[in-house]
Coordinates of C-alpha atoms and ligand atoms in Angstrom, one line a residue:
Chain O
M1 CA 0.2 -0.1 -0.1
L2 CA 1.1 3.5 -0.4
A3 CA 1.8 5.7 2.4
K4 CA -0.9 7.2 3.7
P5 CA -1.5 10.9 2.6
L6 CA 0.2 13.4 5.0
R7 CA -2.3 14.8 7.6
P8 CA -1.5 18.4 7.6
M9 CA -4.1 19.3 9.9
A10 CA -3.0 16.9 12.9
L11 CA 0.9 17.6 12.1
Q12 CA 0.1 21.1 12.2
A13 CA -2.0 20.8 15.4
R14 CA 1.1 18.7 16.8
R15 CA 3.6 21.4 16.0
L16 CA 1.1 24.1 17.6
Y17 CA 1.0 21.9 20.6
V18 CA 4.7 21.6 21.0
E19 CA 5.2 25.3 20.6
L20 CA 2.5 26.3 22.9
M21 CA 3.8 23.6 25.6
F22 CA 7.0 25.2 25.2
Q23 CA 5.8 28.6 26.2
V24 CA 4.0 27.0 28.9
M25 CA 6.6 25.6 30.4
G26 CA 8.9 28.4 29.7
R27 CA 6.5 31.0 31.7
A28 CA 6.4 28.3 34.3
L29 CA 10.1 27.9 35.0
Q30 CA 10.3 31.8 35.4
G31 CA 7.0 31.3 37.8
I32 CA 8.2 28.5 40.2
S33 CA 11.9 30.0 40.4
E34 CA 9.9 33.1 42.2
V35 CA 7.8 30.9 44.7
D36 CA 9.5 27.5 45.1
Q37 CA 12.4 27.0 47.7
V38 CA 13.6 23.3 46.4
A39 CA 13.4 24.7 42.7
R40 CA 15.5 27.6 43.7
D41 CA 17.9 25.8 45.9
E42 CA 19.1 23.4 42.6
A43 CA 18.7 26.8 39.9
R44 CA 21.4 28.5 42.6
E45 CA 24.1 26.5 41.5
L46 CA 24.0 27.5 37.7
P47 CA 26.0 30.5 36.9
E48 CA 24.8 33.9 36.5
G49 CA 23.8 34.6 32.8
F50 CA 23.7 30.9 32.2
L51 CA 21.2 30.5 29.2
F52 CA 19.2 27.1 29.1
E53 CA 17.5 26.4 25.6
M54 CA 15.3 23.3 25.0
M55 CA 14.4 22.9 21.4
V56 CA 13.7 20.4 18.6
R57 CA 16.2 19.7 15.7
P58 CA 16.7 21.0 13.2
R59 CA 14.6 24.3 13.7
G60 CA 11.6 23.6 15.4
P61 CA 10.4 25.1 18.4
S62 CA 12.4 26.2 21.2
L63 CA 12.3 27.8 24.7
V64 CA 14.9 29.8 26.2
V65 CA 15.6 30.5 30.1
E66 CA 18.3 32.3 31.4
H67 CA 19.3 31.9 35.4
T68 CA 19.4 35.6 36.3
G69 CA 21.2 34.6 40.2
E70 CA 19.7 34.0 43.3
G71 CA 18.1 30.9 41.7
R72 CA 15.8 32.5 39.7
F73 CA 14.7 32.5 35.8
H74 CA 13.7 34.9 33.3
Y75 CA 11.8 33.3 30.1
H76 CA 12.8 34.9 26.7
G77 CA 10.5 32.9 24.8
D78 CA 12.6 31.2 21.8
N79 CA 15.2 34.1 21.6
P80 CA 18.1 33.7 22.9
P81 CA 20.1 36.9 23.4
R82 CA 23.5 35.2 22.9
P83 CA 24.7 31.7 22.2
V84 CA 23.2 29.2 24.8
D85 CA 25.2 27.4 27.4
L86 CA 23.4 24.3 27.7
S87 CA 20.8 23.0 24.9
I88 CA 18.7 20.1 25.3
Q89 CA 17.4 18.7 21.3
F90 CA 14.8 16.8 20.7
K91 CA 15.7 14.8 17.5
H92 CA 12.3 15.3 16.1
I93 CA 9.2 17.0 16.8
A94 CA 7.5 13.2 17.6
H95 CA 9.5 13.1 20.1
A96 CA 9.0 16.5 21.8
F97 CA 4.9 15.6 21.6
L98 CA 5.3 12.1 23.1
V99 CA 7.3 14.1 26.3
V100 CA 5.3 17.2 26.1
S101 CA 2.0 15.5 26.1
F102 CA 3.1 13.2 29.0
Q103 CA 2.9 10.2 27.1
E104 CA 6.7 9.6 27.6
K105 CA 8.7 10.9 31.0
T106 CA 11.7 12.9 30.5
S107 CA 13.9 10.6 31.8
V108 CA 12.6 7.8 29.9
A109 CA 13.0 10.0 26.7
F110 CA 16.7 10.8 27.4
A111 CA 16.8 6.5 28.0
H112 CA 15.1 6.3 24.7
D113 CA 17.8 8.4 22.9
R114 CA 15.1 11.0 21.7
M115 CA 17.1 14.0 22.9
L116 CA 20.6 14.9 23.1
V117 CA 22.7 17.1 25.4
D118 CA 24.9 20.1 24.7
G119 CA 27.1 21.2 27.4
D120 CA 27.9 20.1 30.9
I121 CA 25.8 17.0 31.7
G122 CA 25.8 17.9 35.4
Y123 CA 24.3 21.1 34.3
A124 CA 21.9 19.3 32.5
L125 CA 20.8 16.8 35.1
R126 CA 20.0 19.7 37.4
M127 CA 17.8 21.6 34.6
T128 CA 16.1 18.0 34.4
R129 CA 14.9 18.0 38.0
I130 CA 13.9 21.6 37.9
L131 CA 11.6 20.2 35.1
N132 CA 10.7 17.3 36.8
R133 CA 9.6 19.3 39.9
L134 CA 7.8 22.0 37.3
E135 CA 5.7 19.1 35.8
A136 CA 4.7 17.9 39.2
F137 CA 3.7 21.2 39.9
I138 CA 1.7 22.5 37.2
L139 CA 0.0 19.0 36.4
P140 CA -2.9 16.9 38.4
K141 CA -0.9 14.3 40.2
L142 CA -2.3 11.4 38.4
V143 CA -0.8 13.1 35.2
A144 CA 2.3 14.4 36.7
S145 CA 3.5 10.6 37.9
R146 CA 3.3 9.9 34.7
A147 CA 5.9 12.4 33.5
V148 CA 8.0 12.0 36.4
K149 CA 9.8 9.3 37.5
E150 CA 8.6 10.1 41.2
Y151 CA 6.1 12.3 42.3
P152 CA 7.7 14.5 45.0
A153 CA 6.4 13.9 48.7
N154 CA 7.2 17.6 49.7
L155 CA 5.1 19.4 47.1
K156 CA 3.3 22.4 48.6
L157 CA 1.2 24.2 45.9
P158 CA 1.1 27.8 45.9
Q159 CA -2.6 28.4 44.5
K160 CA -1.5 31.6 42.5
V161 CA 1.4 29.8 40.2
L162 CA -0.9 26.9 40.0
S163 CA -3.8 28.4 38.8
A164 CA -2.1 30.5 36.1
A165 CA -0.3 27.5 34.8
R166 CA -3.4 25.3 34.8
I167 CA -5.2 27.6 32.2
Y168 CA -2.2 27.7 29.9
L169 CA -2.7 23.9 30.6
K170 CA -6.1 23.5 29.3
V171 CA -5.8 25.7 26.3
A172 CA -3.0 23.1 25.6
T173 CA -5.2 20.5 26.2
Q174 CA -7.5 21.3 23.8
F175 CA -4.7 21.3 21.4
F176 CA -3.8 18.1 22.3
D177 CA -7.3 16.9 21.9
T178 CA -7.8 18.4 18.3
A179 CA -4.4 16.5 17.4
R180 CA -5.7 13.3 18.7
A181 CA -8.9 13.5 16.8
S182 CA -7.7 14.5 13.8
Chain L
M1 CA 0.8 0.6 21.5
S2 CA 4.0 -0.8 23.1
Q3 CA 6.3 2.3 24.5
R4 CA 9.1 0.3 24.1
Y5 CA 12.1 2.1 22.2
Y6 CA 15.8 1.1 22.0
E7 CA 18.6 1.5 19.8
F8 CA 21.8 -1.1 20.3
F9 CA 24.9 -0.6 18.3
C10 CA 28.4 -2.3 18.9
P11 CA 30.3 -2.4 15.5
V12 CA 33.6 -3.8 17.5
K13 CA 35.4 -6.9 16.0
V14 CA 35.9 -9.3 18.8
I15 CA 39.2 -11.1 18.4
A16 CA 39.0 -13.6 21.5
G17 CA 41.1 -16.6 22.8
K18 CA 43.9 -19.0 22.2
A19 CA 46.6 -17.1 20.4
A20 CA 44.6 -14.5 19.5
L21 CA 47.4 -12.1 19.6
E22 CA 48.9 -13.4 16.7
H23 CA 45.7 -12.3 14.4
I24 CA 46.8 -8.5 14.9
P25 CA 49.4 -8.6 11.7
Y26 CA 46.2 -10.2 9.8
E27 CA 43.8 -7.3 11.0
L28 CA 46.2 -4.4 10.6
S29 CA 46.6 -5.4 7.0
G30 CA 43.0 -6.1 6.3
L31 CA 42.8 -2.4 7.0
G32 CA 45.6 -1.4 5.1
A33 CA 47.7 -0.5 8.0
G34 CA 51.5 -1.3 8.5
R35 CA 53.0 1.4 11.1
P36 CA 51.2 1.0 14.0
L37 CA 52.2 2.9 17.2
L38 CA 51.5 1.3 20.6
I39 CA 50.3 3.2 23.7
T40 CA 50.7 1.7 27.0
D41 CA 51.6 2.3 30.3
K42 CA 54.8 1.6 32.9
G43 CA 52.7 -1.0 34.3
V44 CA 52.0 -3.1 31.7
R45 CA 55.6 -3.1 30.8
A46 CA 56.8 -4.2 33.7
A47 CA 54.1 -7.1 34.1
G48 CA 56.0 -8.1 30.7
L49 CA 52.8 -8.0 29.1
L50 CA 54.1 -6.4 25.7
E51 CA 56.8 -9.3 25.0
P52 CA 53.8 -11.4 23.6
V53 CA 52.2 -8.7 22.1
L54 CA 55.5 -7.6 20.4
E55 CA 56.4 -11.4 19.5
A56 CA 53.1 -11.9 17.7
C57 CA 53.9 -9.1 15.7
E58 CA 57.4 -9.7 14.9
E59 CA 57.0 -13.3 14.3
G60 CA 54.3 -12.6 11.7
G61 CA 55.9 -9.9 10.0
Q62 CA 54.4 -6.7 11.5
E63 CA 56.9 -3.8 12.6
I64 CA 55.9 -1.7 15.6
V65 CA 57.0 1.5 14.8
T66 CA 56.9 3.3 18.3
I67 CA 55.9 2.6 21.8
Y68 CA 55.1 5.2 24.3
D69 CA 54.8 3.5 27.6
D70 CA 54.3 6.2 29.3
V71 CA 50.6 6.7 29.8
P72 CA 49.7 8.3 33.6
P73 CA 46.7 6.6 35.3
D74 CA 44.8 10.2 35.0
S75 CA 45.7 11.1 31.4
S76 CA 45.9 14.6 30.0
T77 CA 45.4 16.8 27.2
H78 CA 49.3 17.1 28.0
V79 CA 50.1 13.4 27.1
V80 CA 47.9 13.1 24.3
K81 CA 49.4 16.2 22.2
D82 CA 53.1 14.6 23.1
I83 CA 51.8 11.4 21.9
A84 CA 50.2 12.9 18.5
G85 CA 53.2 14.6 18.1
I86 CA 55.2 11.1 18.2
Y87 CA 52.8 9.7 15.9
R88 CA 53.1 12.4 13.3
S89 CA 56.9 12.6 13.2
E90 CA 57.5 8.4 13.2
Q91 CA 54.7 8.8 10.3
C92 CA 52.3 6.0 11.9
D93 CA 49.0 5.0 10.2
S94 CA 47.3 3.5 13.0
I95 CA 47.1 2.8 16.9
I96 CA 47.2 -0.5 19.1
A97 CA 46.4 0.3 23.1
V98 CA 47.5 -2.0 25.4
G99 CA 46.3 -1.5 29.1
G100 CA 43.4 -0.6 31.1
G101 CA 40.8 2.4 31.0
S102 CA 43.5 5.0 31.2
A103 CA 45.6 3.5 28.1
I104 CA 42.7 3.0 26.0
D105 CA 41.1 6.2 26.7
T106 CA 44.3 8.4 25.8
A107 CA 44.7 6.1 22.5
K108 CA 40.9 6.9 21.8
A109 CA 42.0 10.6 22.3
V110 CA 45.2 10.5 20.4
N111 CA 43.3 8.8 17.5
I112 CA 41.2 12.0 17.5
L113 CA 44.0 14.6 17.2
V114 CA 46.1 12.1 14.4
S115 CA 43.0 11.8 12.5
E116 CA 41.2 15.1 12.9
G117 CA 44.4 17.2 13.0
G118 CA 45.4 20.2 15.0
D119 CA 46.7 20.0 18.8
D120 CA 44.0 21.3 20.4
L121 CA 41.6 18.5 22.0
S122 CA 39.1 20.2 23.8
A123 CA 38.0 21.3 20.2
Y124 CA 36.3 17.8 19.9
A125 CA 34.9 17.4 23.6
G126 CA 31.3 16.7 23.8
A127 CA 29.0 14.3 22.2
G128 CA 28.6 13.8 18.0
V129 CA 31.5 16.5 17.5
L130 CA 33.3 13.8 15.2
T131 CA 31.9 13.3 11.9
N132 CA 34.3 11.2 10.1
P133 CA 35.9 7.6 11.0
L134 CA 39.2 7.7 12.5
K135 CA 42.3 5.6 12.0
P136 CA 42.9 1.8 12.5
F137 CA 42.8 1.1 15.8
F138 CA 43.1 -2.2 17.9
V139 CA 42.8 -2.6 21.9
V140 CA 44.5 -5.2 23.9
P141 CA 43.0 -4.9 27.2
T142 CA 44.8 -6.2 30.4
T143 CA 42.2 -6.4 32.9
A144 CA 39.0 -7.3 32.7
G145 CA 36.5 -5.0 34.1
T146 CA 36.2 -1.8 32.5
G147 CA 34.9 -2.6 28.9
S148 CA 36.4 0.6 27.9
E149 CA 37.6 -1.8 24.4
V150 CA 33.7 -1.4 23.5
T151 CA 32.6 1.9 24.9
S152 CA 32.3 4.9 22.4
V153 CA 33.6 7.2 25.6
A154 CA 36.9 8.9 26.6
V155 CA 37.5 10.9 29.5
I156 CA 40.8 13.2 29.3
A157 CA 41.8 15.4 32.0
D158 CA 42.7 19.1 30.7
T159 CA 45.3 20.0 33.2
E160 CA 45.7 23.7 32.6
K161 CA 41.8 24.2 32.9
S162 CA 41.6 21.5 35.7
V163 CA 38.3 20.5 33.8
K164 CA 37.5 16.6 32.7
L165 CA 36.9 16.7 29.3
P166 CA 34.2 14.2 27.9
F167 CA 34.5 12.6 24.1
T168 CA 31.6 10.8 23.1
S169 CA 31.1 9.4 19.5
S170 CA 30.9 5.9 18.0
F171 CA 34.0 7.0 15.9
L172 CA 35.8 6.4 18.8
L173 CA 35.2 2.6 19.1
P174 CA 38.1 0.5 17.8
D175 CA 38.3 -1.7 14.9
A176 CA 38.8 -4.7 16.9
A177 CA 39.2 -5.8 20.7
I178 CA 41.8 -8.7 21.1
I179 CA 40.8 -10.7 23.9
D180 CA 43.7 -13.1 24.9
P181 CA 44.1 -14.7 28.1
R182 CA 48.0 -14.1 28.2
M183 CA 47.1 -10.4 29.0
T184 CA 45.4 -11.0 32.1
L185 CA 47.1 -14.3 33.6
T186 CA 49.2 -12.1 35.9
L187 CA 46.8 -9.7 37.0
P188 CA 47.4 -9.2 41.0
P189 CA 44.3 -11.0 43.2
H190 CA 42.6 -7.5 44.9
I191 CA 42.9 -6.0 40.9
T192 CA 41.3 -9.3 39.5
A193 CA 38.5 -8.8 42.3
A194 CA 37.7 -5.6 41.9
T195 CA 37.8 -5.4 38.2
G196 CA 35.6 -8.4 38.3
M197 CA 33.0 -6.5 40.2
D198 CA 33.1 -3.8 38.2
A199 CA 32.3 -5.8 35.3
L200 CA 29.5 -7.3 37.5
T201 CA 28.3 -3.7 38.4
H202 CA 28.3 -2.8 34.4
A203 CA 26.3 -6.2 33.8
T204 CA 23.9 -5.7 36.8
E205 CA 23.3 -2.0 36.3
A206 CA 22.9 -2.7 32.3
F207 CA 20.2 -5.2 33.1
T208 CA 18.0 -3.4 35.9
C209 CA 18.8 0.7 34.7
M210 CA 16.1 2.6 32.6
A211 CA 17.5 1.7 29.0
K212 CA 17.9 -1.4 29.2
N213 CA 16.5 -3.5 26.3
P214 CA 16.7 -7.3 24.9
L215 CA 19.9 -7.3 23.3
S216 CA 21.8 -5.3 25.9
D217 CA 20.1 -8.0 28.3
A218 CA 21.4 -11.0 26.5
Y219 CA 25.2 -9.5 26.7
A220 CA 24.3 -8.6 30.5
T221 CA 22.9 -11.9 31.6
A222 CA 25.7 -13.9 29.7
A223 CA 28.2 -11.9 31.3
V224 CA 26.8 -12.2 34.7
K225 CA 26.8 -16.2 34.3
K226 CA 30.5 -15.7 33.3
I227 CA 31.9 -13.9 36.5
S228 CA 29.7 -15.8 39.1
N229 CA 31.2 -18.7 37.6
N230 CA 34.8 -17.7 37.3
L231 CA 35.7 -15.2 39.5
L232 CA 36.4 -17.4 42.8
K233 CA 37.8 -19.9 40.7
V234 CA 40.3 -17.5 39.4
M235 CA 41.0 -16.2 43.1
D236 CA 41.6 -19.7 44.2
N237 CA 44.0 -20.4 41.1
P238 CA 45.1 -17.5 39.2
K239 CA 46.9 -19.5 36.4
N240 CA 43.5 -21.1 35.3
A241 CA 43.8 -19.6 31.7
D242 CA 40.4 -20.7 31.0
S243 CA 38.6 -19.1 33.8
R244 CA 40.8 -16.0 33.1
L245 CA 39.6 -15.9 29.2
E246 CA 35.9 -16.2 30.6
L247 CA 36.5 -13.5 32.8
A248 CA 37.9 -11.3 30.2
E249 CA 35.1 -12.1 27.8
A250 CA 32.7 -11.3 30.5
S251 CA 34.2 -8.1 31.0
T252 CA 33.8 -7.4 27.4
M253 CA 30.2 -8.4 26.7
A254 CA 29.2 -6.5 30.1
G255 CA 30.9 -3.2 28.2
I256 CA 28.6 -4.1 25.5
A257 CA 25.8 -4.2 27.3
F258 CA 26.3 -1.2 29.4
S259 CA 27.8 1.2 26.4
N260 CA 24.2 0.6 25.0
S261 CA 22.0 0.8 28.0
M262 CA 24.0 3.0 30.7
V263 CA 24.7 2.5 34.2
G264 CA 23.2 4.2 37.2
L265 CA 23.7 5.1 40.9
V266 CA 26.4 2.6 41.6
H267 CA 28.1 4.5 39.1
A268 CA 27.0 7.9 40.1
L269 CA 28.3 7.2 43.5
G270 CA 31.5 5.3 42.3
H271 CA 32.6 8.2 40.2
A272 CA 32.1 10.4 42.9
T273 CA 34.1 8.2 45.4
G274 CA 36.6 8.3 43.0
A275 CA 36.9 11.9 42.4
I276 CA 36.9 12.9 46.2
C277 CA 38.7 9.6 48.1
H278 CA 40.7 8.5 45.4
L279 CA 39.6 5.0 45.7
P280 CA 40.0 2.6 42.7
H281 CA 37.1 2.3 40.2
G282 CA 36.4 -1.5 40.6
L283 CA 36.4 -0.9 44.8
C284 CA 33.8 1.7 44.5
M285 CA 31.4 -0.8 42.6
S286 CA 32.0 -3.6 44.6
L287 CA 31.4 -1.2 48.0
Y288 CA 28.1 0.4 46.4
L289 CA 26.7 -2.6 44.3
P290 CA 24.4 -4.1 47.2
Y291 CA 23.5 -1.3 48.7
V292 CA 22.1 0.4 45.4
L293 CA 20.2 -2.5 44.4
E294 CA 18.2 -2.4 47.8
Y295 CA 17.5 1.1 47.5
N296 CA 16.1 0.5 43.8
L297 CA 14.3 -2.7 45.2
E298 CA 11.0 -1.8 44.6
T299 CA 11.3 -0.5 41.0
I300 CA 13.6 -3.4 40.1
R301 CA 12.1 -6.3 41.7
E302 CA 11.6 -8.1 38.5
P303 CA 14.5 -8.0 36.4
L304 CA 16.8 -8.0 39.6
G305 CA 15.2 -11.7 40.8
E306 CA 15.5 -13.0 37.1
L307 CA 19.3 -12.0 37.5
L308 CA 19.0 -15.1 40.2
L309 CA 19.2 -17.2 37.9
Y310 CA 22.4 -16.1 36.2
M311 CA 24.1 -15.2 39.8
A312 CA 23.5 -18.7 41.5
G313 CA 22.5 -21.1 39.1
P314 CA 19.1 -23.0 38.5
D315 CA 19.1 -25.0 41.3
V316 CA 18.9 -22.1 43.8
Y317 CA 16.3 -19.9 41.2
A318 CA 14.5 -23.0 41.3
T319 CA 14.1 -23.3 44.9
T320 CA 13.4 -19.7 45.7
P321 CA 10.1 -18.4 45.7
A322 CA 9.6 -16.0 42.7
N323 CA 8.8 -13.2 45.4
R324 CA 12.1 -13.8 47.0
R325 CA 14.3 -14.0 44.1
A326 CA 15.3 -10.2 44.0
E327 CA 16.3 -10.5 47.5
E328 CA 18.2 -13.7 46.9
C329 CA 19.9 -12.1 44.5
I330 CA 21.5 -9.3 46.5
S331 CA 22.5 -11.6 49.0
A332 CA 24.4 -13.8 46.4
I333 CA 26.4 -10.4 45.2
R334 CA 27.0 -10.0 49.5
K335 CA 28.3 -13.3 49.7
L336 CA 30.6 -13.2 46.5
R337 CA 32.1 -9.9 48.4
D338 CA 32.6 -11.7 51.4
A339 CA 34.6 -14.4 49.7
L340 CA 36.6 -11.7 48.0
Y341 CA 37.1 -10.1 51.2
Q342 CA 38.5 -13.6 52.5
H343 CA 40.9 -14.2 49.3
C344 CA 42.1 -10.6 49.4
K345 CA 40.7 -8.2 52.0
L346 CA 38.9 -6.3 49.1
P347 CA 36.5 -4.0 51.3
R348 CA 32.8 -4.3 51.3
T349 CA 32.1 -1.3 53.5
L350 CA 33.2 2.1 53.2
Q351 CA 34.8 2.3 56.9
E352 CA 36.9 -0.9 55.8
T353 CA 38.8 0.9 53.1
G354 CA 40.1 3.0 55.8
N355 CA 40.5 6.1 53.2
V356 CA 37.0 7.4 53.5
E357 CA 35.8 9.8 56.2
Q358 CA 32.3 10.2 57.6
D359 CA 32.3 14.1 57.1
Q360 CA 33.1 13.4 53.3
L361 CA 29.6 11.5 52.8
D362 CA 27.8 15.1 52.0
R363 CA 30.1 15.7 49.4
I364 CA 30.4 12.3 48.0
A365 CA 26.4 12.6 47.6
R366 CA 26.5 15.9 46.0
V367 CA 28.8 15.3 43.3
A368 CA 26.9 12.0 42.5
L369 CA 23.9 13.6 42.1
D370 CA 25.6 16.2 39.0
D371 CA 26.9 12.6 37.4
G372 CA 25.7 11.4 34.3
S373 CA 24.9 8.2 35.1
I374 CA 22.4 9.0 37.6
M375 CA 19.8 10.0 34.8
F376 CA 19.1 6.2 34.0
N377 CA 19.1 5.2 37.7
P378 CA 15.6 3.7 37.9
R379 CA 14.1 5.7 40.7
E380 CA 14.7 9.1 41.1
V381 CA 17.4 10.1 43.3
T382 CA 17.5 12.5 46.0
L383 CA 20.4 14.2 48.1
D384 CA 18.8 12.5 51.0
D385 CA 18.3 9.3 49.1
A386 CA 21.9 9.1 48.0
L387 CA 23.1 10.3 51.7
A388 CA 21.1 7.0 53.1
V389 CA 22.7 4.7 50.9
L390 CA 26.2 6.2 51.7
K391 CA 25.3 5.9 55.2
R392 CA 24.4 2.3 54.7
A393 CA 27.4 1.8 52.5
W394 CA 29.5 2.9 55.7
G395 CA 29.1 -0.1 57.7
Ligands
FE2_1 FE1 32.4 1.1 35.8

């Protein structure tokens, strides 16, 4: 049988969903660095001005955050102000979709060779721990335990961040449903 | 749909067994090489291990152009640059590494410089920087443990910037690994024990960590079986060439397993302890293996229980109730450690090493959390978790 015709709508929706989730994550990274002590203690060890990027190869969606000191992050959208220090790269948009739609845990995606680390592996681990923390924060517990290796026991949820992030998430979920339906 | 996905790659030709060294001349000519540079260390030369290699080559009409025998235990960019200079001035066209982890890593790095050109090794650090095949490269391991002959990584210290440079590329893999029982026959008991435990840890972590897959599983279980059947035989009778070969094969097989499915917390803690307390890598593996398995137990119960078959044999496996097999596997590993302690005083706890202070544990835990191996540990390790494992391993 010939290959099925491409499903431009579905593929488009998937790309939009990944783009949107990257925005959610970028904002939420900045958000939790303002309110969560655990995340801030992790981030504190990063050099000041440290630029972290998560992107989809070859020129797909990306998110960039900067460590501005004291464990705080600033979200730069998809525009790094200078060459980044650490880049976590998905090999394909399909792999990024698996992760940001919580079908594959970040750590499993690493184990499955879905992504590459360009930069210091110690910093990459630190950022992965912060991202795990973030996922546990913005997701309902049931979904989060699918996304991270272990759901943290000491999670105190500041309602403000939560509700903000959940709104993004809701929008995101709609995209997800559209993508799945088509 | 199944969530399973894996990658597996090992293009290294394994040349193993009796008179394996004598195949070097033929294999070199098959790659169009005739002017090899031999890289080794003083210990290998002093142990008389160069003679069989040189004899095998000479008798086979293969000239060894130059020998560099001064690789230090912790190699540096400086050493690599010097050796690359020798390679160029002697117009060599291939590399043979004879030794353990350090000699092999050094040779991999030399191969980068002599193939890609230049003297700045740091330009090639990181993952996936190399995009071209390197010069013909053979490895003759002299320890049965590291598995470096089948891994695509090398770590070299940049002494000026005091950082460790990691290199990852499948082009670093040698063209052939030559496993000859003569090369490990004279390995002293405590090194045999420690490197054997390193290989056992590679296989066990490969079989229980997150990137395990059917192909690496096959190598891992076969390696565990060979080690559990032969390590104590060799300790009893170091000149048992058959068992020596089995251990050397097991080390290579465990290397193939873990280079494809990675390692976990034992290695993260071991790397940290090695860096802070300067204990040999194999010893660190032996120290932490049972405690980390206990920590991971509930997430790895199934594979660990299965491993009992290879660790203790079919009789023990069959007579152990399925829900006790994982615990029994850990106790088989503990028994092996006790036996090694009887044989050569290989320490079983941090305290028994006499080289670790209790107030260093916190630092070890912190450094371990930043070690790449921790990524594939089946449990998400927090600082408190790592500390708890270290306290149990203290004794
Ligand atoms: Fe190891």
